[in-house]
Amino acid sequence: MAPRMAPNARIRLIPLLLLCMSGASLAESLPPLKVSPDLLRTSRPAPAKASVPVVERAVKAVDSTPATDAVPAVPAAKAVGAGAEPSSGADSTAVHSSAVETSEEQASTAAPLPVGTTAISALRIHGSRSIELVAEGDAELQRDDTVLTADKVTYREPTDEVVAEGNVVLSRGTDTIRGPQATLVVGDRTGRFESPQYQLSRARGPVLAGDAPRSVSGSGEADVLNLEGENQYSLKNATWTTCSPTDPDWYIKARELELDYDREVGTAHGASIVFMDTPIFWMPWAEFPLNGQRQSGFLPPTFGSSNKTGVDFTQPYYWNIAPNYDATVAPRIMSRRGLQVGGEVRYLGEDYQGTTRVEWMPEDKVTGEERRLGSIQHQHRFAPNLYGTLDLNAVSDDDYFEDLSSNIGVASRVNLLREGRLIYAGGWWSASALVQRYQTLSPEGEAPNAEPYRRLPQIALNAYRADLVGGLAATLESEVTRFAHANPDANDEATRFVAYPQLSLPLQGASWFVTPKAGVHYSSYDVDRAKANEAKPNSITRSLPIMSLDSGLFFERETNIFGGDYVQTLEPRLFYLRVQDKDQTQIPVFDSNRFDVGFAQIFSENRFSGSDRIGDANDLTAAVTTRFIDSDTGVERLRALLGQRYYFSDQQVYLFDESELRRAGRGNEILAGLGGQINKRVSVDSYMQFNTETSQTERLNANIRYQAGFARTLNLSYRYAPKLPVDRGVVGLEDIDVSGQWPIARNWYGVGRVTHSLKDNRVTEAVAGLEYDGGCWVFRTAMHRFAIDENDVTNAIFVQLELNDLAGIGSNPLSLIKRSVPGYGKINDSSADRVFGAE
């Protein structure tokens, strides 16, 4: 009779049987486990004939025999593959150690693992695969893009759980986490690392058009790192930086840190920014970009100083409302002026986009007044061919920009545009409607600025057809405009109608062109006269025939100069213009002004802008251009231009005074230009206008640039215009400008610009700055001095610490430097500055 099993023994077997049965049933739903020879570790050479084929089979039952702990002299190979049949004569459930020989050639040519397959390799493997598999010695577990290595790996197949001990390294794509110990659920991508060091990288697209995509890598360490699913991490007592993982120059240190790589946002609690081992900014809670993109949260403050505002501090908050909507609120404290609150909203839709900006100061401590700014820019596509724009700008007082801005381009603004426009593009014709006016600023102590006329409204219709019979081309320019003024008692108002139909016959060949053209410019005015002009007519019409003949030739030849091969071109051009003389002194001036004489203007039909003055003409313009083009690169190495206008009749039509008129029989203007890329480092550009009647140079601009490489540029320019016409006045100008950027020491760069007025013998603008490239951060400082007029000078100081792909702390001088130094090279690539008011 068989011996009876003791009751206690039977009771002890029940949980074991349940465990084994549940393990087997759970294993059937898990990804297959595969211990592959091509992933084995080799401790020493194996016997020549010791090899075991890979066994692939599904887990069906639990081995009732205890697992053996074999320690072979060569690696063990164990494999389980889903859906395969058990091999004959083998236990379908037991895992045994066997000697295998794996060559380097086998490893290099091994086929990739099927999706979802788990592969384990080590020096020693023991255990039961349906319950627990232990791999020791250079252990590695791989599934899809997840690779886990450690001194010891314990894999529990029923729960898909891995316990790794000793030199643990987890790699997933471009992410790497290291630590002494980790527990993971492989399929769920969850788990826990003790004392980890991590490096997580993501590709970042171009910020601006033309930028190259690049990778942004965040790294750090923590007491504990929890994996909470794909792309989700939470850390305790952690750091994060975009610097090198070893000894970073700056990092965020946080009590709790959450990294969400789905939203590309990090969230820090109880955090501070540490720079050069010194905390420089504390944040109780903050969100920051993991990939240089925008997200909601407080941005680092900006600060600076100027003689107009005093110490200037701004703390912006950025609200990423949606992918196509965002807003910024920026309280600003100026020690000399007081508190100002600014805000900006940006939006982008399928058919529209725009920006709205406001600034408000309840009371200026200097003036005692409330000060405000508002700005709206909106573009809208109402239909495939119908577009609209809105551009509204306003400030509370004339001194707003001079008092509150440290940017010369902003501080010198005079006219603030306010307009709405509709445009319909009908193919060969188009129509538009415009309503326009300005807010004109006249700062205290300066001469009042004249306000431009308002267009209330302007309706335009234009057409062009180049496919008429006989090769003719037809053009129509027409408009109806109502001109109004803020002071109608002192300024005429009118409704003006203009129509300018034209016919041309473009003729051209491979090396020549001739274009005769004829048209009639018709204008009519219904004028509401000011009191001072009541004696002048209220109704005026004007018809002026306009004829022109434009022609040119193109020659080229191959030549060799200074040992280089070039293509030289010769391009002569003749332009004859005939416009009838007609008295136009009774017509008010609403939108006309004098054009500067230049190479573009001498080939135009009218020497005045607008339609209130049509210059009479009976003149011939002759010009010739030659170019030297590098045969290998196509670069224009040298360009020389020479032109002159000859007058066959005295000019009669002027805008402000008769000194503008030219007399017959003289070629008054000689225009000359020289420029090009002389070599890889030197480029020049110059222009001169010479008056043969007075034997005086009326305009001279000369620029030379030396670009030795990235962030190595020097610029020298000279401007001379003794009688530069500005509206109704004449302004003399003569100045010299020197600017550049150059390395001055290891990672240090100097930038600067000085503009000196030779006419007034004073510096009108000066910029001096230093930059330091720390690899993952940049320090910039700049001083800016500019004079709006002789008695009003603004001095400003900019200081910024830019942490790459995180934030810019301080006031950003980049816009100032880029404007001041042609050829400037930004020494780092970062999207740190996202404050709307940055200058």
mmCIF file of C-alpha atoms in Angstrom, residues 622-836:
data_model
loop_
_atom_site.group_PDB
_atom_site.id
_atom_site.type_symbol
_atom_site.label_atom_id
_atom_site.label_comp_id
_atom_site.label_asym_id
_atom_site.label_seq_id
_atom_site.Cartn_x
_atom_site.Cartn_y
_atom_site.Cartn_z
ATOM 1 C CA ALA A 622 21.741 106.325 -69.743
ATOM 2 C CA ALA A 623 23.300 103.718 -67.508
ATOM 3 C CA VAL A 624 25.694 100.840 -67.797
ATOM 4 C CA THR A 625 26.347 97.962 -65.416
ATOM 5 C CA THR A 626 29.157 95.445 -65.447
ATOM 6 C CA ARG A 627 29.460 92.382 -63.239
ATOM 7 C CA PHE A 628 32.233 89.861 -62.592
ATOM 8 C CA ILE A 629 30.704 86.511 -61.655
ATOM 9 C CA ASP A 630 32.842 83.678 -60.344
ATOM 10 C CA SER A 631 32.611 80.825 -62.853
ATOM 11 C CA ASP A 632 32.965 78.139 -60.180
ATOM 12 C CA THR A 633 30.639 79.434 -57.467
ATOM 13 C CA GLY A 634 28.332 81.899 -59.241
ATOM 14 C CA VAL A 635 29.152 84.560 -56.624
ATOM 15 C CA GLU A 636 29.027 88.154 -57.875
ATOM 16 C CA ARG A 637 32.561 89.248 -57.036
ATOM 17 C CA LEU A 638 32.261 92.784 -58.375
ATOM 18 C CA ARG A 639 29.425 95.028 -59.557
ATOM 19 C CA ALA A 640 29.951 98.497 -61.020
ATOM 20 C CA LEU A 641 27.182 100.887 -62.131
ATOM 21 C CA LEU A 642 27.321 104.278 -63.784
ATOM 22 C CA GLY A 643 24.350 106.378 -64.864
ATOM 23 C CA GLN A 644 23.350 109.915 -65.827
ATOM 24 C CA ARG A 645 20.126 111.709 -66.718
ATOM 25 C CA TYR A 646 20.091 114.310 -69.516
ATOM 26 C CA TYR A 647 17.414 117.040 -69.580
ATOM 27 C CA PHE A 648 16.145 118.323 -72.942
ATOM 28 C CA SER A 649 13.659 120.779 -71.336
ATOM 29 C CA ASP A 650 13.593 122.868 -68.184
ATOM 30 C CA GLN A 651 11.590 121.286 -65.384
ATOM 31 C CA GLN A 652 8.530 123.286 -64.272
ATOM 32 C CA VAL A 653 6.728 121.143 -61.667
ATOM 33 C CA TYR A 654 7.995 121.281 -58.103
ATOM 34 C CA LEU A 655 6.647 120.269 -54.723
ATOM 35 C CA PHE A 656 7.988 122.715 -52.130
ATOM 36 C CA ASP A 657 10.289 125.222 -53.857
ATOM 37 C CA GLU A 658 11.889 125.924 -57.220
ATOM 38 C CA SER A 659 15.344 124.813 -56.062
ATOM 39 C CA GLU A 660 14.224 121.296 -56.895
ATOM 40 C CA LEU A 661 14.048 122.049 -60.636
ATOM 41 C CA ARG A 662 16.651 120.992 -63.197
ATOM 42 C CA ARG A 663 17.574 123.027 -66.270
ATOM 43 C CA ALA A 664 17.797 121.840 -69.873
ATOM 44 C CA GLY A 665 21.046 121.072 -71.613
ATOM 45 C CA ARG A 666 22.664 119.654 -68.514
ATOM 46 C CA GLY A 667 23.138 116.173 -67.179
ATOM 47 C CA ASN A 668 22.864 117.162 -63.570
ATOM 48 C CA GLU A 669 23.078 113.838 -61.734
ATOM 49 C CA ILE A 670 25.841 111.359 -62.206
ATOM 50 C CA LEU A 671 25.175 108.196 -60.243
ATOM 51 C CA ALA A 672 27.878 105.646 -59.542
ATOM 52 C CA GLY A 673 27.946 102.449 -57.537
ATOM 53 C CA LEU A 674 30.537 99.829 -56.712
ATOM 54 C CA GLY A 675 30.049 96.678 -54.707
ATOM 55 C CA GLY A 676 30.393 92.937 -54.468
ATOM 56 C CA GLN A 677 31.985 90.053 -52.615
ATOM 57 C CA ILE A 678 35.627 90.859 -53.325
ATOM 58 C CA ASN A 679 36.834 87.609 -51.743
ATOM 59 C CA LYS A 680 35.646 85.168 -49.117
ATOM 60 C CA ARG A 681 36.169 87.705 -46.364
ATOM 61 C CA VAL A 682 35.743 91.192 -47.802
ATOM 62 C CA SER A 683 32.611 92.740 -49.285
ATOM 63 C CA VAL A 684 31.982 96.346 -50.281
ATOM 64 C CA ASP A 685 28.972 98.418 -51.211
ATOM 65 C CA SER A 686 29.071 102.068 -52.226
ATOM 66 C CA TYR A 687 26.920 104.666 -53.941
ATOM 67 C CA MET A 688 27.599 108.241 -55.036
ATOM 68 C CA GLN A 689 25.413 110.994 -56.497
ATOM 69 C CA PHE A 690 27.290 113.927 -58.063
ATOM 70 C CA ASN A 691 25.743 117.191 -59.322
ATOM 71 C CA THR A 692 27.617 118.454 -62.370
ATOM 72 C CA GLU A 693 25.901 121.855 -62.242
ATOM 73 C CA THR A 694 27.135 122.702 -58.746
ATOM 74 C CA SER A 695 30.173 120.399 -58.893
ATOM 75 C CA GLN A 696 29.168 119.009 -55.517
ATOM 76 C CA THR A 697 28.642 115.509 -54.187
ATOM 77 C CA GLU A 698 25.023 115.327 -53.078
ATOM 78 C CA ARG A 699 25.078 111.814 -51.643
ATOM 79 C CA LEU A 700 27.794 109.350 -50.737
ATOM 80 C CA ASN A 701 27.422 106.042 -48.943
ATOM 81 C CA ALA A 702 30.343 103.649 -48.561
ATOM 82 C CA ASN A 703 30.376 100.381 -46.612
ATOM 83 C CA ILE A 704 33.033 97.727 -46.219
ATOM 84 C CA ARG A 705 32.711 94.478 -44.268
ATOM 85 C CA TYR A 706 35.415 92.065 -43.195
ATOM 86 C CA GLN A 707 33.902 88.681 -42.296
ATOM 87 C CA ALA A 708 36.726 86.375 -41.196
ATOM 88 C CA GLY A 709 34.360 83.654 -39.991
ATOM 89 C CA PHE A 710 31.544 82.997 -37.576
ATOM 90 C CA ALA A 711 31.311 85.735 -34.934
ATOM 91 C CA ARG A 712 34.275 87.530 -36.539
ATOM 92 C CA THR A 713 33.060 90.590 -38.393
ATOM 93 C CA LEU A 714 34.152 94.225 -38.720
ATOM 94 C CA ASN A 715 32.127 96.951 -40.467
ATOM 95 C CA LEU A 716 33.056 100.472 -41.506
ATOM 96 C CA SER A 717 30.616 102.850 -43.182
ATOM 97 C CA TYR A 718 30.519 106.506 -44.147
ATOM 98 C CA ARG A 719 27.424 108.563 -45.002
ATOM 99 C CA TYR A 720 27.409 112.037 -46.500
ATOM 100 C CA ALA A 721 24.379 114.069 -47.587
ATOM 101 C CA PRO A 722 24.830 117.839 -47.090
ATOM 102 C CA LYS A 723 21.324 118.701 -48.334
ATOM 103 C CA LEU A 724 19.121 115.747 -47.530
ATOM 104 C CA PRO A 725 15.467 116.699 -48.149
ATOM 105 C CA VAL A 726 13.118 115.735 -45.322
ATOM 106 C CA ASP A 727 9.509 116.811 -45.956
ATOM 107 C CA ARG A 728 9.625 120.585 -46.371
ATOM 108 C CA GLY A 729 13.046 120.990 -44.827
ATOM 109 C CA VAL A 730 16.647 120.153 -45.645
ATOM 110 C CA VAL A 731 18.840 118.279 -43.195
ATOM 111 C CA GLY A 732 22.597 117.947 -43.409
ATOM 112 C CA LEU A 733 24.122 114.577 -42.658
ATOM 113 C CA GLU A 734 27.697 113.356 -42.354
ATOM 114 C CA ASP A 735 28.683 110.533 -40.060
ATOM 115 C CA ILE A 736 31.003 107.582 -39.735
ATOM 116 C CA ASP A 737 29.949 104.255 -38.281
ATOM 117 C CA VAL A 738 32.187 101.474 -36.925
ATOM 118 C CA SER A 739 30.813 98.166 -35.645
ATOM 119 C CA GLY A 740 31.968 94.611 -35.121
ATOM 120 C CA GLN A 741 31.983 91.342 -33.246
ATOM 121 C CA TRP A 742 35.201 89.501 -32.407
ATOM 122 C CA PRO A 743 36.553 86.841 -30.013
ATOM 123 C CA ILE A 744 38.714 88.516 -27.377
ATOM 124 C CA ALA A 745 39.612 85.546 -25.160
ATOM 125 C CA ARG A 746 38.579 81.955 -24.620
ATOM 126 C CA ASN A 747 34.796 81.874 -25.175
ATOM 127 C CA TRP A 748 34.599 85.656 -24.699
ATOM 128 C CA TYR A 749 33.295 87.845 -27.529
ATOM 129 C CA GLY A 750 33.180 91.590 -27.817
ATOM 130 C CA VAL A 751 30.491 93.472 -29.744
ATOM 131 C CA GLY A 752 30.141 97.174 -30.318
ATOM 132 C CA ARG A 753 29.115 100.058 -32.498
ATOM 133 C CA VAL A 754 29.891 103.774 -32.544
ATOM 134 C CA THR A 755 28.123 106.279 -34.787
ATOM 135 C CA HIS A 756 29.844 109.658 -34.793
ATOM 136 C CA SER A 757 28.326 112.724 -36.435
ATOM 137 C CA LEU A 758 31.103 114.650 -38.158
ATOM 138 C CA LYS A 759 28.690 117.491 -38.855
ATOM 139 C CA ASP A 760 27.768 117.988 -35.186
ATOM 140 C CA ASN A 761 30.994 116.553 -33.744
ATOM 141 C CA ARG A 762 29.226 114.241 -31.308
ATOM 142 C CA VAL A 763 28.401 110.564 -30.804
ATOM 143 C CA THR A 764 24.788 109.946 -31.784
ATOM 144 C CA GLU A 765 24.681 106.248 -30.867
ATOM 145 C CA ALA A 766 27.031 103.849 -29.112
ATOM 146 C CA VAL A 767 26.758 100.190 -28.157
ATOM 147 C CA ALA A 768 29.354 98.242 -26.179
ATOM 148 C CA GLY A 769 28.852 94.655 -25.106
ATOM 149 C CA LEU A 770 30.449 91.413 -23.962
ATOM 150 C CA GLU A 771 29.281 87.835 -24.510
ATOM 151 C CA TYR A 772 30.509 84.595 -22.961
ATOM 152 C CA ASP A 773 29.629 81.179 -24.370
ATOM 153 C CA GLY A 774 29.577 78.620 -21.579
ATOM 154 C CA GLY A 775 28.468 75.767 -23.823
ATOM 155 C CA CYS A 776 25.022 75.273 -22.298
ATOM 156 C CA TRP A 777 24.611 78.907 -21.243
ATOM 157 C CA VAL A 778 25.495 82.380 -22.469
ATOM 158 C CA PHE A 779 26.135 85.583 -20.561
ATOM 159 C CA ARG A 780 25.558 88.917 -22.296
ATOM 160 C CA THR A 781 25.904 92.487 -21.164
ATOM 161 C CA ALA A 782 25.569 95.639 -23.234
ATOM 162 C CA MET A 783 25.441 99.380 -22.711
ATOM 163 C CA HIS A 784 23.450 101.523 -25.124
ATOM 164 C CA ARG A 785 23.557 105.275 -25.545
ATOM 165 C CA PHE A 786 21.514 107.094 -28.154
ATOM 166 C CA ALA A 787 20.488 110.677 -28.768
ATOM 167 C CA ILE A 788 17.039 111.439 -30.158
ATOM 168 C CA ASP A 789 18.077 115.078 -30.468
ATOM 169 C CA GLU A 790 20.903 117.285 -29.224
ATOM 170 C CA ASN A 791 19.374 117.758 -25.792
ATOM 171 C CA ASP A 792 17.806 114.354 -25.135
ATOM 172 C CA VAL A 793 20.079 111.353 -24.535
ATOM 173 C CA THR A 794 19.027 107.908 -23.300
ATOM 174 C CA ASN A 795 21.425 105.522 -21.561
ATOM 175 C CA ALA A 796 20.485 101.883 -20.956
ATOM 176 C CA ILE A 797 22.221 98.802 -19.520
ATOM 177 C CA PHE A 798 21.342 95.232 -20.488
ATOM 178 C CA VAL A 799 22.430 92.143 -18.540
ATOM 179 C CA GLN A 800 21.267 88.629 -19.420
ATOM 180 C CA LEU A 801 22.085 85.078 -18.424
ATOM 181 C CA GLU A 802 20.633 82.706 -21.018
ATOM 182 C CA LEU A 803 20.292 79.046 -20.019
ATOM 183 C CA ASN A 804 20.026 77.135 -23.276
ATOM 184 C CA ASP A 805 16.581 75.689 -23.987
ATOM 185 C CA LEU A 806 15.277 76.865 -20.609
ATOM 186 C CA ALA A 807 15.115 80.608 -20.047
ATOM 187 C CA GLY A 808 16.821 83.961 -20.318
ATOM 188 C CA ILE A 809 17.304 85.735 -16.994
ATOM 189 C CA GLY A 810 17.753 89.483 -17.275
ATOM 190 C CA SER A 811 17.149 91.948 -20.101
ATOM 191 C CA ASN A 812 17.858 90.634 -23.578
ATOM 192 C CA PRO A 813 20.172 92.817 -25.726
ATOM 193 C CA LEU A 814 20.076 90.480 -28.759
ATOM 194 C CA SER A 815 17.693 92.613 -30.811
ATOM 195 C CA LEU A 816 19.831 95.693 -30.132
ATOM 196 C CA ILE A 817 23.055 93.878 -31.059
ATOM 197 C CA LYS A 818 21.654 92.337 -34.257
ATOM 198 C CA ARG A 819 20.411 95.735 -35.429
ATOM 199 C CA SER A 820 23.653 97.479 -34.530
ATOM 200 C CA VAL A 821 26.209 94.998 -35.908
ATOM 201 C CA PRO A 822 25.689 93.785 -39.500
ATOM 202 C CA GLY A 823 26.976 90.233 -39.868
ATOM 203 C CA TYR A 824 26.547 89.467 -36.154
ATOM 204 C CA GLY A 825 26.611 85.733 -35.336
ATOM 205 C CA LYS A 826 24.520 84.454 -32.422
ATOM 206 C CA ILE A 827 26.950 82.378 -30.406
ATOM 207 C CA ASN A 828 24.336 79.888 -29.193
ATOM 208 C CA ASP A 829 21.177 78.328 -30.591
ATOM 209 C CA SER A 830 18.386 78.560 -28.053
ATOM 210 C CA SER A 831 14.744 79.513 -27.708
ATOM 211 C CA ALA A 832 15.111 80.765 -24.170
ATOM 212 C CA ASP A 833 13.630 84.227 -24.599
ATOM 213 C CA ARG A 834 9.879 84.057 -25.012
ATOM 214 C CA VAL A 835 8.966 87.351 -23.356
ATOM 215 C CA PHE A 836 6.814 89.397 -25.729
#
